Short mmCIF file of C-alpha atoms and ligand atoms in Angstrom, two decimals:
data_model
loop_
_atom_site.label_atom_id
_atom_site.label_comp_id
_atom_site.label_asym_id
_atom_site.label_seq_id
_atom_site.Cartn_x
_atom_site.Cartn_y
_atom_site.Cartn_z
CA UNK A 52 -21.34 21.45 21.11
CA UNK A 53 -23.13 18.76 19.30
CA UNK A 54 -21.48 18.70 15.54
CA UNK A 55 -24.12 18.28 12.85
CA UNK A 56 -23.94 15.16 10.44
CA UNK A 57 -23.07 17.92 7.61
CA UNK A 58 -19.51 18.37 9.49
CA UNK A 59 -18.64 14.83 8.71
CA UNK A 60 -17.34 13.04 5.21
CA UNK A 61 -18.03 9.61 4.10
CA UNK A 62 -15.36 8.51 1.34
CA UNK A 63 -15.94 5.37 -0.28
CA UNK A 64 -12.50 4.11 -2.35
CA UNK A 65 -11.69 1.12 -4.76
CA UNK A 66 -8.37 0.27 -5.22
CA UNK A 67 -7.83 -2.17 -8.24
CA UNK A 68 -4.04 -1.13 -9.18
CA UNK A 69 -2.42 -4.84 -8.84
CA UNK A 70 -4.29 -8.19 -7.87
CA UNK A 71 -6.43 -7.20 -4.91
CA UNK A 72 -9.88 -5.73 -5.31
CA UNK A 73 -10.34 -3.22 -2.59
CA UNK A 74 -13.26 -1.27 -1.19
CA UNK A 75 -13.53 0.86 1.76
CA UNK A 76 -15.99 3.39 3.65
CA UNK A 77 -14.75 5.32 5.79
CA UNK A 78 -15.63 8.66 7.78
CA UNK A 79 -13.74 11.78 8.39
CA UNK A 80 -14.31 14.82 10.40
CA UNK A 81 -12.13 17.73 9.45
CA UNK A 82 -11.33 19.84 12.80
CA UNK A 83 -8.70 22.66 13.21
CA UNK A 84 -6.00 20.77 14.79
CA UNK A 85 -6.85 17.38 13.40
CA UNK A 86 -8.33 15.17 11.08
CA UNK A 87 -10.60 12.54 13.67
CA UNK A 88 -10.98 9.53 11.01
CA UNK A 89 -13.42 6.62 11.58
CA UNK A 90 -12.80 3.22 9.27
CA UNK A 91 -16.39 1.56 8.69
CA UNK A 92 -15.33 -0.77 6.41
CA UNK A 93 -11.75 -2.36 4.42
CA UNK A 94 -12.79 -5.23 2.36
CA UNK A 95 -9.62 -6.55 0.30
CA UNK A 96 -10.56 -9.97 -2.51
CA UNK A 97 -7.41 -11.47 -2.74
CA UNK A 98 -6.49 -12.59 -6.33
CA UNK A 99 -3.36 -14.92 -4.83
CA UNK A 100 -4.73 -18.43 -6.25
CA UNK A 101 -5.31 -17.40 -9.10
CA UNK A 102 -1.78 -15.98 -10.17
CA UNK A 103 0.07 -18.47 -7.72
CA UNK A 104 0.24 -20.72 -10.75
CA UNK A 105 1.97 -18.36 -12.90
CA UNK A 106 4.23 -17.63 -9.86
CA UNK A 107 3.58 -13.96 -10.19
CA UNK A 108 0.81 -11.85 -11.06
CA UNK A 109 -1.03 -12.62 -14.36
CA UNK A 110 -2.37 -8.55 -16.35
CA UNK A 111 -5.31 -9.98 -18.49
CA UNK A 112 -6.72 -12.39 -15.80
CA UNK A 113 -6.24 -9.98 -12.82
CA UNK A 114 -8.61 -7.14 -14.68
CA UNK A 115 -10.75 -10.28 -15.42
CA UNK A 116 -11.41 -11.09 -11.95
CA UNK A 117 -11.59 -7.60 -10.96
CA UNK A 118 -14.81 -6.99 -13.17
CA UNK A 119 -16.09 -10.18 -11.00
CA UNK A 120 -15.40 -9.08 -8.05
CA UNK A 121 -15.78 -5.30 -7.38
CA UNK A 122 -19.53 -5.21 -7.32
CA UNK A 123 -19.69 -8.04 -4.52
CA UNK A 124 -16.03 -6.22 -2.90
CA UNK A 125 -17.93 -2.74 -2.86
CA UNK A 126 -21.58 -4.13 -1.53
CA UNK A 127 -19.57 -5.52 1.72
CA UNK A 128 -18.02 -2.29 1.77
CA UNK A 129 -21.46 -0.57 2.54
CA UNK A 130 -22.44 -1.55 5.98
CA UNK A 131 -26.01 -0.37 5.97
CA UNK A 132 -26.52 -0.67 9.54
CA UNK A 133 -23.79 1.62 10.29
CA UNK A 134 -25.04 4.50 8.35
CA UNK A 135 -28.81 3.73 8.82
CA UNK A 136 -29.84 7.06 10.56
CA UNK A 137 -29.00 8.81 7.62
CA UNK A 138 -31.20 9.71 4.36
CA UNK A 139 -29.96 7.99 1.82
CA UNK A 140 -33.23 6.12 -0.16
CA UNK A 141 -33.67 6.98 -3.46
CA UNK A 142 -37.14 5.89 -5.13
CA UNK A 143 -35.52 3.78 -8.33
CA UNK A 144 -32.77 1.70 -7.36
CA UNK A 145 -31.05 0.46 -10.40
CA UNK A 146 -28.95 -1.32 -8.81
CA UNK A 147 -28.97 -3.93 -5.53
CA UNK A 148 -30.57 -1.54 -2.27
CA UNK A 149 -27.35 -1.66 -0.13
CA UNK A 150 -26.26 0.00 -3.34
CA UNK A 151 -28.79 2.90 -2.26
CA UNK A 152 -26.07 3.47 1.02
CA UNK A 153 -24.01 5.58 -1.42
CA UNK A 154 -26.26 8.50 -1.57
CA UNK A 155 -24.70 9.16 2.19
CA UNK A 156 -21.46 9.45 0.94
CA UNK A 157 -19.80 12.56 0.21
CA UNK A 158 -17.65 11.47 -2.80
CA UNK A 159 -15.82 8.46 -4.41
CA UNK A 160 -11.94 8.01 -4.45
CA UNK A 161 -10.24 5.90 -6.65
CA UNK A 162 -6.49 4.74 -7.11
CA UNK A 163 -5.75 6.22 -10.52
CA UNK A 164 -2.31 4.87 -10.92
CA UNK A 165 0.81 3.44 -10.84
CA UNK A 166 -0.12 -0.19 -11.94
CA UNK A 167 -1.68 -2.42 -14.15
CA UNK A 168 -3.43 -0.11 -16.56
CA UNK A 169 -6.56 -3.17 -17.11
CA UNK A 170 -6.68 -3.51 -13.25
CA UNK A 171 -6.67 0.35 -13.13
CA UNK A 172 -9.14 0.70 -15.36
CA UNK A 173 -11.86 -1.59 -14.20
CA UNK A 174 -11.46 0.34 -10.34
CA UNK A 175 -11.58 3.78 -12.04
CA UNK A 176 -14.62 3.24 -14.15
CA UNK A 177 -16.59 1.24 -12.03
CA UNK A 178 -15.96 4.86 -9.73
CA UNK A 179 -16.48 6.77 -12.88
CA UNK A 180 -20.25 5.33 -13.09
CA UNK A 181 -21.20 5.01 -9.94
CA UNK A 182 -20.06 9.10 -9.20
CA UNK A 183 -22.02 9.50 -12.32
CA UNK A 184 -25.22 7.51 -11.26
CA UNK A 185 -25.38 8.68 -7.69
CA UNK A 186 -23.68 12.13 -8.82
CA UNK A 187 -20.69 12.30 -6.27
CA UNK A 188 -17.77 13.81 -6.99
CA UNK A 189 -14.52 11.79 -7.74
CA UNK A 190 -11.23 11.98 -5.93
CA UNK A 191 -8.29 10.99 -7.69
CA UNK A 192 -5.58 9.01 -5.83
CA UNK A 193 -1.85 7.97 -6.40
CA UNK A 194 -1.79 4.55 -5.03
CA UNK A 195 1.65 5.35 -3.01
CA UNK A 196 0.03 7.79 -1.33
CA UNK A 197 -2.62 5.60 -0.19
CA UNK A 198 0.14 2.74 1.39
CA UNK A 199 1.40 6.13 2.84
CA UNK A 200 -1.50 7.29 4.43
CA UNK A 201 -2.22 3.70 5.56
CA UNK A 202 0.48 4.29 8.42
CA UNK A 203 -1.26 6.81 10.33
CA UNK A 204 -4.56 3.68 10.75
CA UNK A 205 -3.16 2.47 13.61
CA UNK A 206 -6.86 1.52 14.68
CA UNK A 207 -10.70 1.70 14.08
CA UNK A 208 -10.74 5.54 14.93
CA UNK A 209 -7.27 7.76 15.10
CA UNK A 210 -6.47 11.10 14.31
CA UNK A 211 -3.90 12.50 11.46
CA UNK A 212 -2.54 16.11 13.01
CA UNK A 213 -2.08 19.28 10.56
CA UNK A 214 1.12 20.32 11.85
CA UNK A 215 3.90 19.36 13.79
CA UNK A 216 4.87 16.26 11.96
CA UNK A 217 6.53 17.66 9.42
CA UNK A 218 8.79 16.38 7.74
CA UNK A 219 7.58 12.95 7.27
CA UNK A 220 10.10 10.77 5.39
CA UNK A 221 7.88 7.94 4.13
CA UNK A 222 9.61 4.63 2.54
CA UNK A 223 7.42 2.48 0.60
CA UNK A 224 8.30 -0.78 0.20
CA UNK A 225 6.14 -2.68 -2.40
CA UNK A 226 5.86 -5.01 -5.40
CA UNK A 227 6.17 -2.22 -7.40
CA UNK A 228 8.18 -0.05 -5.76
CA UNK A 229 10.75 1.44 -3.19
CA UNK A 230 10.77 4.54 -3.01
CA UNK A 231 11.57 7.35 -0.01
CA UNK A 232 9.21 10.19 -0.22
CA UNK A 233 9.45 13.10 1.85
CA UNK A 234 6.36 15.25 2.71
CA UNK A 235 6.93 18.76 3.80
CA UNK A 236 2.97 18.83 4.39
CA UNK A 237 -0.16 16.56 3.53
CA UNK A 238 -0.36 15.37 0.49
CA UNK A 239 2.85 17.02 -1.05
CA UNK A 240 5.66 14.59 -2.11
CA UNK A 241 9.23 14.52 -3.48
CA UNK A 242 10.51 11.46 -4.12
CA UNK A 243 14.36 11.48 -2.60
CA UNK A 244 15.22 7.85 -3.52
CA UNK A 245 14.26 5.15 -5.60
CA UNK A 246 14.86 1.47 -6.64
CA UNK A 247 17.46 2.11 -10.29
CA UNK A 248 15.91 -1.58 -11.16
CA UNK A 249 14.14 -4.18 -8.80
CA UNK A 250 11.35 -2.96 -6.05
CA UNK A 251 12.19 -5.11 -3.11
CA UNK A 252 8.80 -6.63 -2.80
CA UNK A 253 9.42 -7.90 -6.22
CA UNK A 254 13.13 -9.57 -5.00
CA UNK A 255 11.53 -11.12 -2.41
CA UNK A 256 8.88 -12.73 -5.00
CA UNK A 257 12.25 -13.33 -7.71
CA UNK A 258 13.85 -14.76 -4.78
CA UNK A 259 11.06 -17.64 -3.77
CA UNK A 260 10.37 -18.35 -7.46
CA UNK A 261 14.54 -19.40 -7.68
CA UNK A 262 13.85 -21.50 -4.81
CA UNK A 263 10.64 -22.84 -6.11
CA UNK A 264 9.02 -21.97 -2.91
CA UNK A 265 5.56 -20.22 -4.52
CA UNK A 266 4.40 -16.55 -4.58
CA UNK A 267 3.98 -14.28 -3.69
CA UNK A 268 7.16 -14.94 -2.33
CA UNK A 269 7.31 -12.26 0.84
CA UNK A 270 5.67 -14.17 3.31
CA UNK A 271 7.46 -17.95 2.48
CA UNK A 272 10.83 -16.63 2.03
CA UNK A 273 9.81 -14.59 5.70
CA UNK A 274 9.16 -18.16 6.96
CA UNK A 275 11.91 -19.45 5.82
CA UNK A 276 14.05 -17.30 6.77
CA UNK A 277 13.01 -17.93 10.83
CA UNK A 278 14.54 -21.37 10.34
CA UNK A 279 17.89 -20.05 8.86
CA UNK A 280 21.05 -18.32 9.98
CA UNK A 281 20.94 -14.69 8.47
CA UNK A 282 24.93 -14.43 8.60
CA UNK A 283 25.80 -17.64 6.62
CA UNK A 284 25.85 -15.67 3.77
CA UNK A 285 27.27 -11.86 3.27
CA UNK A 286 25.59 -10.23 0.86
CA UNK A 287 26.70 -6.52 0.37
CA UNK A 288 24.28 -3.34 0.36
CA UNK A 289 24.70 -1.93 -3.02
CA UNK A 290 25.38 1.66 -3.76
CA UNK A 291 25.58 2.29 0.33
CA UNK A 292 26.18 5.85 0.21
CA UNK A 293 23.13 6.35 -1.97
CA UNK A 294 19.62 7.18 -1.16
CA UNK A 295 18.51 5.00 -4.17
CA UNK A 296 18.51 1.33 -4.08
CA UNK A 297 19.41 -1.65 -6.51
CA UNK A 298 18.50 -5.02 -5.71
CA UNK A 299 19.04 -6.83 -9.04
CA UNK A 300 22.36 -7.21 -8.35
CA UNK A 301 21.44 -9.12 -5.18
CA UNK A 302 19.04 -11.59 -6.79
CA UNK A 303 21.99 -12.11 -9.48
CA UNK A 304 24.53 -13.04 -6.04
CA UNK A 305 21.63 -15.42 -4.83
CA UNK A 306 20.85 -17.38 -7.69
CA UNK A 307 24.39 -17.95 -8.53
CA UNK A 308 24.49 -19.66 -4.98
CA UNK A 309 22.13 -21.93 -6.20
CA UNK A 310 23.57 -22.72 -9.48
CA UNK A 311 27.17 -22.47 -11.37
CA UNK A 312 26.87 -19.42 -13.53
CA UNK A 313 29.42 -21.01 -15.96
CA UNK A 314 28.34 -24.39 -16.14
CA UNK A 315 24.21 -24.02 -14.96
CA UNK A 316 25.48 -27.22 -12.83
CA UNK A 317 23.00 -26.71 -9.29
CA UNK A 318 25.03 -26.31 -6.25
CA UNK A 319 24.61 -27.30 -2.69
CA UNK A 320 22.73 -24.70 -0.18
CA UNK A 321 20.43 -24.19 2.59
CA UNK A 322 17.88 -22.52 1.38
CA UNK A 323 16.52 -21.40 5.13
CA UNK A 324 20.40 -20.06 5.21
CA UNK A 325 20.02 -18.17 1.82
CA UNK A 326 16.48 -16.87 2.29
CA UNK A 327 17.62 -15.82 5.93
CA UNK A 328 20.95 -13.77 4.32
CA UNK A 329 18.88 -12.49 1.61
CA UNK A 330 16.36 -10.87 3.74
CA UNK A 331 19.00 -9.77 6.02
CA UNK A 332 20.83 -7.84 2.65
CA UNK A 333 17.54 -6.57 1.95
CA UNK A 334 16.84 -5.40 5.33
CA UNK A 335 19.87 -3.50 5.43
CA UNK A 336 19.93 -1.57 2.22
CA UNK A 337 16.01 -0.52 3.44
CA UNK A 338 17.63 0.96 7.07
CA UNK A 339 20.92 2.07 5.77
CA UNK A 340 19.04 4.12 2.94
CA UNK A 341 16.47 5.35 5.54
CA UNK A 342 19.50 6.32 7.60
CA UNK A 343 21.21 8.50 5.44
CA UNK A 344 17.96 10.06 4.24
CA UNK A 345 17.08 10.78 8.31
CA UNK A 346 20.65 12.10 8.66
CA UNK A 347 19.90 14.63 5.12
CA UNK A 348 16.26 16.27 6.17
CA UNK A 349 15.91 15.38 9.72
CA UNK A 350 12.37 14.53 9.77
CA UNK A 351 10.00 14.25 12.24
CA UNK A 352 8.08 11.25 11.65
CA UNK A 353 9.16 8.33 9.66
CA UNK A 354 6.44 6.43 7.85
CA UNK A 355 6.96 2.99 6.82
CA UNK A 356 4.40 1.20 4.54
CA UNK A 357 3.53 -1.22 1.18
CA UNK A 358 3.60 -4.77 1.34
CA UNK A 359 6.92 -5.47 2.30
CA UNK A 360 6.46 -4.18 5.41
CA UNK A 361 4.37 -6.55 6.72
CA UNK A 362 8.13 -8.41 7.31
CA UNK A 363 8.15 -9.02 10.80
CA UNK A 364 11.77 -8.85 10.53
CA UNK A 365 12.09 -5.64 8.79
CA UNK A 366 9.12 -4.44 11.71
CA UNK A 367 11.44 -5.38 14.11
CA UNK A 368 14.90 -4.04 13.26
CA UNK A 369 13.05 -0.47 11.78
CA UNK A 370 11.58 -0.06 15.13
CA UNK A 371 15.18 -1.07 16.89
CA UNK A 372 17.59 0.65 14.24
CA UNK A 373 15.59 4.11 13.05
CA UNK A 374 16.04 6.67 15.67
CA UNK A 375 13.12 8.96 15.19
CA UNK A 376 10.74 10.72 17.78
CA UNK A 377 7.41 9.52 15.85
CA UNK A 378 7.47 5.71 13.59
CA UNK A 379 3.94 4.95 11.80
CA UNK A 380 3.74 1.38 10.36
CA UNK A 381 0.53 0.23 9.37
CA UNK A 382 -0.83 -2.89 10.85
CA UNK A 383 -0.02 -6.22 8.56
CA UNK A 384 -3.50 -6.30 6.46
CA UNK A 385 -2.79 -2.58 5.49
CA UNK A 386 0.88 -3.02 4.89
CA UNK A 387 -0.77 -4.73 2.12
CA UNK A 388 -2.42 -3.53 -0.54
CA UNK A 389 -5.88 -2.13 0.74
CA UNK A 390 -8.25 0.48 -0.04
CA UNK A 391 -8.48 2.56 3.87
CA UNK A 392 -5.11 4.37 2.25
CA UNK A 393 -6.99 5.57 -0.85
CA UNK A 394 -10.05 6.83 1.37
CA UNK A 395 -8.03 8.59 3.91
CA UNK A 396 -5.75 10.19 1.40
CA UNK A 397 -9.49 11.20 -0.46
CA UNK A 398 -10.38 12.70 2.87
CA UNK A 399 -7.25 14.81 2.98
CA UNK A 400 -8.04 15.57 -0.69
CA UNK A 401 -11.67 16.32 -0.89
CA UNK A 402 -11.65 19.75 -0.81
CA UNK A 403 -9.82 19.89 -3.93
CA UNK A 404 -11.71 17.26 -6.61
CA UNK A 405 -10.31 16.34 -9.53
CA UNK A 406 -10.49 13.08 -11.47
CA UNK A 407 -7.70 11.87 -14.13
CA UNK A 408 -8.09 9.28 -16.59
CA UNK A 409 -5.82 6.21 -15.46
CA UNK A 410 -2.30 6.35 -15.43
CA UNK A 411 -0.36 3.12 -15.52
CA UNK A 412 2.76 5.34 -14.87
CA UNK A 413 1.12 8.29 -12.55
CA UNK A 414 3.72 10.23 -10.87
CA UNK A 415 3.89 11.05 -7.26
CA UNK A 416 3.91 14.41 -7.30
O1 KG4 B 82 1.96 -3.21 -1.59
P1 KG4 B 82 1.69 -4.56 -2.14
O2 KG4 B 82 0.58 -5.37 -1.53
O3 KG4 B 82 1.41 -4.49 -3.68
C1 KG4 B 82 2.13 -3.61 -4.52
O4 KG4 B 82 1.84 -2.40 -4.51
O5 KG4 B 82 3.08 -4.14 -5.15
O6 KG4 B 82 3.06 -5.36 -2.06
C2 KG4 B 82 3.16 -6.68 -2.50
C3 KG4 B 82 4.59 -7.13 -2.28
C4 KG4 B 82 4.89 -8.49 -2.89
O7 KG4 B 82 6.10 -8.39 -3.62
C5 KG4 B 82 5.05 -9.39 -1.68
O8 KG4 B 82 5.98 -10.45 -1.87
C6 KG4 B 82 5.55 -8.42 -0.64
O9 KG4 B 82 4.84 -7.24 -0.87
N1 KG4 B 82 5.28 -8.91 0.72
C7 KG4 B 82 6.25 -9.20 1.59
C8 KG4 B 82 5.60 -9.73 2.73
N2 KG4 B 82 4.26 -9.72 2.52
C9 KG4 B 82 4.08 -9.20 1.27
N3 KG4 B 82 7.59 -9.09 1.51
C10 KG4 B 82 8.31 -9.51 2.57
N4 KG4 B 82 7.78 -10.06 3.68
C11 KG4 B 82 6.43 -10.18 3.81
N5 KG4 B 82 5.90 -10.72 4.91
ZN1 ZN B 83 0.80 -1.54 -3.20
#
């Protein structure tokens, strides 16, 4: 049977919740079994140089350069050529013709929160006008559930099943956050554990800052760290019986190796040696946590996703240490923030539209 155009979605998101400006189109057929998901475009602005020089990221100038950037971010996001066999002219363009593309979509998602709430608010009203302009209807979107739905992208065009992946016990490592979430079905969360103070994306940024070595500080202390011995240094897991995390405590242990705590005299240290023992600690407060969780619900499918796991390390021991049937990590450029997450969690959600205002503190829920 040939399936009609009508069968298919097109969901174009913007993801603004931090420093990268985010656009993606993608398309989504909705079968019994399956969702059959097609990504036509992920276009991600990096804001990197311009906070680098504050060594971390910078409110008032990231919703600054959001404003500049989203229109060109979401015109690259609308391959015409892809979508030309469809109807999607209108007579008075008000704004640029590729512009005119969105008439072919079936409705805008938008992350509404957590984040910045001036970086939030320039992606959710730019999506508020343009739903209202080309009258689409608006799908709200938690941005943890977009790094969560991120995982199943494994390529161009993949499939996310209805059933028989449940549970999925999710842990999403970010700048923000580290949380587990466990899903009993799509789009239903409960958040099991949680960071008590710093997200581990944001120890790994403390962490390079302390050694002066530039943010964001993920990928240098991960380079670093290659050139080090992970075991000169034992740093213990905190709360190890817990499915929360702490990681405070750990930047604390590392900067005092750097400096007397008493006296503020600097001490000698290898800094490829401390990033390499950090990153271990890290590493195994993420598994052990993951472990104990796996060993309470038994799930299915283990998701791991957000920035932090672009760590090639962390990659490497999750996939050696977590015994599970089914592991989804999203390639590196959607470990990272990125808007294909929002869009196929606004696929999953499209049946059900609702738009909140945004939420600097939104709830997964
Ligand atoms: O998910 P994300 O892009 O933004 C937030 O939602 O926060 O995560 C950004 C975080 C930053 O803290 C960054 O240092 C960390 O992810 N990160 C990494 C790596 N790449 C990015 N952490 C460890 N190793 C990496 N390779
Ligand atoms: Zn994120």
């Amino acid at each position: 049977m040939v399936k009609s155009f009508d069968m298919k979605k097109r969901i174009l998101a913007i993801e603004t919740s931090c420093d990268e400006t985010a656009a993606s189109l993608v398309q989504a057929e909705e079968n019994k079994e399956d969702w059959q998901i097609e990504i036509l475009s992920n276009i991600v602005a990096s804001q990197i140089d311009i906070h680098r020089k504050y060594g971390g990221v910078f409110p008032e100038l990231a919703s600054r350069a959001h404003l500049e950037t989203l229109i060109p971010v979401l015109e690259q996001s609308l391959p015409t050529a892809r979508i030309e066999n469809t109807e999607y002219r209108i007579k008075k363009n008000p704004l640029n013709s590729k512009f005119s593309t969105l008439n072919s979509v079936t409705a805008i998602a938008v992350t509404q929160g957590p984040g910045l709430i001036g970086s939030l608010l320039m992606g959710v009203e730019t999506a508020n006008i343009l739903s209202k302009l080309f009258k689409k209807p608006l799908v709200a979107v938690n941005h943890l559930e977009g790094h969560i739905y991120s995982a199943f992208a494994d390529q161009e065009k993949f499939s996310i099943p209805k059933k028989g992946i449940f549970p999925i016990l999710a842990l999403v490592v970010s700048g923000g956050h580290t949380s587990l979430v466990l899903m009993k079905e799509h789009l239903k969360y409960e958040v099991i554990g949680q960071s008590i103070d710093d997200a581990a994306g944001e120890a790994f940024d403390k962490i390079a800052k302390i050694l002066s070595l530039g943010y964001p500080g993920g990928p240098v202390i991960e380079e670093l760290a290659k050139k080090g011995n992970q075991n000169a240094i034992d740093f213990p897991v905190a709360m190890p019986k817990s499915l929360d995390f702490s990681f405070s405590g750990l930047k604390t242990a590392v900067l005092y190796k750097t400096k007397n705590p008493a006296t503020g005299k600097k001490l000698k240290f290898k800094p490829a040696d401390l990033a390499a023992s950090f990153q271990k600690a890290v590493v195994d407060a993420l598994i052990l946590k993951t472990q104990n969780a796996i060993e309470k619900y038994q799930p299915k499918t283990i998701i791991l996703s957000g920035g932090v796991s672009a760590n090639g390390y962390l990659r490497d021991r999750f996939q050696k240490e977590i015994a599970a049937r089914q592991i989804l990590i999203p390639p590196k450029n959607l470990s990272t923030d990125n808007a294909v997450g929002i869009a196929i969690a606004g696929a999953l959600k499209s049946s059900s539209f609702n738009l909140g205002k945004a939420d600097p503190n939104l709830k997964l829920g």
